[in-house]
Amino acid sequence: MTTIAVIIDSPVTPLTSLLPLVFVISVTAMKQGYEDYLRHRADNMVNYSLVTVIRNGVEMDIKCHNIVPGDLVKVVRDCDVPCDLVLLKSSDPHNKCFITTANLDGESNLKTLTVPRGLPSLDVDRLHTLGIIECEYPVTDLYSFNGRIELSETIGNRMSAVPDLDVVNNNFLPLMAENLLLRGSRVKNTEWVVGCAVYTGQMTKLALNSKVTKYKMSSSEIFINKFLIFFLILLISIVTISYFLKRFHDMYRQEHNIYLGEPVSNYQVSQFLQDYFSFLIIFNYLIPISLYVTIEIHKFLGSFYMEWDHELYDAPTNQPCIVNTSDLNEELGQVEILFSDKTGTLTKNEMIFQQCSINGRKFTQKRTGLLEEGKHLLLKLPEFKDDVFNFFQALSVCHTVQVAGSEDADAEALHDNSLVQSDETDNINTTAFTFGDNFTDISEEREESPILEMNGVNGESVNGHVNSDMNPLLNRQNTDKDQHFLGLNKSLHHTHLQILPTRPSSEHLPKMAALILEGKPRPYSAVGMDNASFNHMHEFTFSPQPLSRPNSHVDLKRTISTDADVHQKTHRRTQSYNVPPNKASASANVARTPSRVSRQSSIRSIVSQMNSRESYAAPQHTEAAKIERNESMYRRGVIQSVIEELDYQASSPDEKALVEACAKVGFVYTGDDDDVVTVKIKKSVFRGGKARNVDTLDSVKKIFKADNSTIMKFTRLHVLEFTSDRKRMSVIVRDQKGQIWLYTKGAESHVLPLCDKTPRQLITETQNHINDFAKLGLRTLTVARRKITNSEYIEFSNEITQANNSLTDRKALVESCQQKIERNLELLGATAVEDALQDNVRDTLEALRYAGIKVWVLTGDKVETALNIALSCGHIPDDALKHFIVECQSAENLEEQLNVFENELNLHKDENFALLIDGGSLAFALSKFPERFRDLSVRCRAVLCCRLSPLQKCEVVHLMKTVAGHPITASIGDGANDVSMIQEAHVGLGIVGKEGRQAARCADYAFANFAMVKRMLLVHGHYFSQRLSLLVLYFFYKNLVFMTIQLYFQINSMFSSQTVYDALFLTLYNVVYTALPILVISLTEKVYPMDKLMSEPPLYKKNIRNKRLQWNYFCGWMLLAVYHSSVIYVSGFLMWNNNPAILTTPQTVNFYCYGTFMIHNVVILVNLKLWLSSSYQSYWFIFSIWLSIVGFVLTTFIYNLFNLDLLNGDMLSVYSNLLSSLTFWLLCLVVVIAALIPDFTIKALQALNVNCSSIFPGQKKVPTTKSRCTFFEMTRL
């Protein structure tokens, strides 16, 4: 328009179009540029991260994005792999590397990779001479890799001389998936690995499984574009009609209109363009050009509401909400399908052992003991019967758990030189002093276990209160069978001291012992410890961290006081790189660096002990009871410390939970060495007499007698891995007596039928207990065992070896061997483990369901695991009919399953259905029957997809976007494997998880936990959707009011192509006079309060599918615009036509007075209309309205004081004359009242609770809740 206005003889100055355009473009560019800068800075955090490469035998640090194929990359423990690497060397003595792939497939289980078999062991500085790696072109499959290493001629000749090595063609070694470290995986339980980069950048498997980011357009933009098209058509129609009517008047005007000049006889093209474009320039203000800039500002400022929301802030992690793009704020209020990851999103991926069933009895684990159902006695390890002992012994052996650094985590080898003195007299119990346990738990344990577990020094009961009948330990005979219960009178085993590197000096021990025996708290001042001694006492190795290469040289010089400081000051990839300054000099020679327990935590520990002092000062607590509490505290502290020190790494969270549960009751698995499994039986039975004299070390040693650790060692002979078909895993071991045992654990449906040697009644009772556990949402496993003879094992070993060497039917032959050995089992019991869900997950899913949002869970986890989580978190309702489509081997098989499913849906139309499908079956559905699968699955209340690759997740989201009606989708996840579906969905939500920030960086919005999605959608989504609809409709409304008056004036002026408004008004109307109030209300409007939106999720449906941007709302506002403009123009026209002398001055009003009267009423009316349309009228909003009106008055008044030719106007003294006229003010009052009659009428009807039509939207007040009963409470009534 600006260009046209310059070329032709424009009715207005070109500045009226140029200035608003420049303003709009500038604001939009600044907003988009700022958000691009934030994304660029986030990308640089990864691209510029330092990694260690080895080039020509020299280690150097380079930026991550500078890695090229062929580089030797060194990755240290707990760091992410920067690209796809072929593993060449590992710090593990067995050439293994342990990783987690949670960022790839969602599983945080420990996985094992190995150096290629037959690869020669070379020093790191000589690995570059190894040879050449040839590999296949990168593919999306995460679990396949084919390649080979062509050894150099020198190394190949040397290898060919060794006949035992499997070297193909003397110079080639095969490469498989177990040799490939994928980008995004994390090194665990291995100090460092070195690999050769084969795929980098966009060629990595992770990148291939990630979709290219595309621009996401909000669904509201579709409606806005439709409205713009409507206005554009309206504009062209008005311009065209005006042009022809002008031609009509020019040709057939009456002869007495001589003041218009002579008619043009030879009408040329130039005159046609002049007239047509003149009308186009006049009416182009019908298009709200400032709409987009206002929307941009509205979204940008609105994003801070989410970032500043305290309910979206996670205090433990100091993580606020992150808004990566503000373009989709209103889309949060339109979501109909939510796709969610499982691991790390719905769950914390933390398993907790809760209950168990042993020999028909149900137990609950309470700290370090077991509480049998119906009883109040807390059983400790010395009181375990044979069946309970055998059960936990089986759990401590039947697993594949690895111990991080087991060779140095073993109790006999932990910091020997620095922690244990050579003097045997120093081996006394100091654990109770240094662990800082408070006595509250001891009191609880005392209440649950009133029977004392202690004997006197010579075996007699303490104070005569404990006899042999009360203590099962005294009734046991010292036989081989019960040997594990005996041998408890030796001195303290040095294991306990080795876990505690620092202890108080020997001179303080008697005083501290006396305080403890007296039941008093242990303030350090009481034992004569100064601040230095206090600090020294608490600077012990608590959870060693591996030493890694720092991210920058500055990190080594940085003073770090607590782990929290490290977390806040460093990037995720460098959190493990920082070491205390006093350790930096020795960093090159040690593998671990001790972290520091802050003085603050020690003080808190002391305060907690002092606060609990009163509960132990009761007179009925005897001296023996005090000794028992101290001993029990000591035992729990030792066991908990051993668990923390061992750092279990399991192939599944269930196994880790079971092993940790065994350790808590005293069966401490300390690792395996060359398949020799070591389990320590920690039976801490305190022996002590009367604590009368504790002034010397000798007296202390008589009181504190350490418990003995019985060490059990098993040789692991064979592991029968878990498969989805067998649903169980088994371990064959040989105990110290040479007896071979088969231990099995798995699903009850696949273990109980094999327990032929177990009475049927016991199986029934165990099954009932398992059903009870399942009702509580616990994950269950059944445990059994079998004694195997040597001949049976030899036969099995030969058969399984032959089966593994078979090239055909290997899987069937192996399963046959496994089934042959897994029979005639003896049932030991069942376990119940809770998979810790994210906080408030069930409530969140329930709220989303009531809000009309369907939730799909897409996970790479196993079917059984995913199903258990879906049931426990409430994703699959209890009353839903479940249909499984799993293990389909062909498209025909899948089609049969779909036919059955469709029949069930048609047969039970009123029932709720839940669909579960695995990745293999889904692959056939997506390739062969996508539309049918889509149409059937959308009829389900809940859908669970398991074993999906990242690309399959993306394809599922893409498929569901094509459902009839095109529902708005959202995806939420926490790992790199979720990036594809996050980017594919209309709205991407990321969880800032423990496994990294890949999802958070790629998502549109990110926050700390899943429960926050409820507030994001139901509150912020609802508000943004409702606010944007008001903003859009109001902009079209006010522009139509503005230009309809222009149209009326053209009719009265015989389409003279002259504007009724001065150029100043055309320039400032959209960007100044009416911009601020709508911007403020679009940021503050609240139809419903927040607590009401949270408690009544169905309110979310009021805005879904952009209901407030539908054509009925749009037409209602446009009718109001026509009415308001008609009132303004007709009232002014009638007044000016009947009484032109309305001013106090002698002269009649001129043309500019007429136009100024119109714009004056327009500005006041459209602002008051917005005020009446709002529901939440804040002070800022009221102030913005008056500021806009007063701003118009002031600018117009100042403008009319000068005669400016720049804007082609003649406004000198025009507005001053109008303001001095009483007729002008009365007429303005009449116009405003007459125009707002419909609005006041609707307000009155609403006050009378009359259900009026929604043809004039946005008129509802903030509803008042007369009852405190929430929606969920009402549904339960």
CSV table of C-alpha atoms in Angstrom, one decimal, residues 88 212 251 304 316 318 359 395 430 482 520 584 682 686 769 775 957 980 1025 1085 1217:
chain,number,residue,atom,x,y,z
A,88,LEU,CA,38.0,-50.8,21.2
A,212,VAL,CA,13.7,-32.8,11.3
A,251,MET,CA,-21.2,9.3,-15.9
A,304,PHE,CA,6.6,-15.6,31.3
A,316,PRO,CA,14.2,-30.1,44.9
A,318,ASN,CA,15.5,-25.9,41.3
A,359,ASN,CA,5.5,-70.6,52.6
A,395,LEU,CA,16.8,-63.7,45.8
A,430,THR,CA,32.4,-46.3,65.8
A,482,ASP,CA,22.3,-73.8,61.1
A,520,LYS,CA,21.5,-38.9,75.8
A,584,ALA,CA,43.1,-31.7,42.1
A,682,LYS,CA,25.1,-59.6,58.2
A,686,PHE,CA,24.8,-57.1,70.1
A,769,HIS,CA,-1.3,-63.5,47.9
A,775,LYS,CA,-4.8,-55.4,43.5
A,957,VAL,CA,1.6,-39.6,16.5
A,980,SER,CA,10.8,-37.6,17.4
A,1025,SER,CA,-7.0,-20.2,24.4
A,1085,GLU,CA,-8.5,-12.3,31.4
A,1217,ASN,CA,-13.8,23.8,18.9
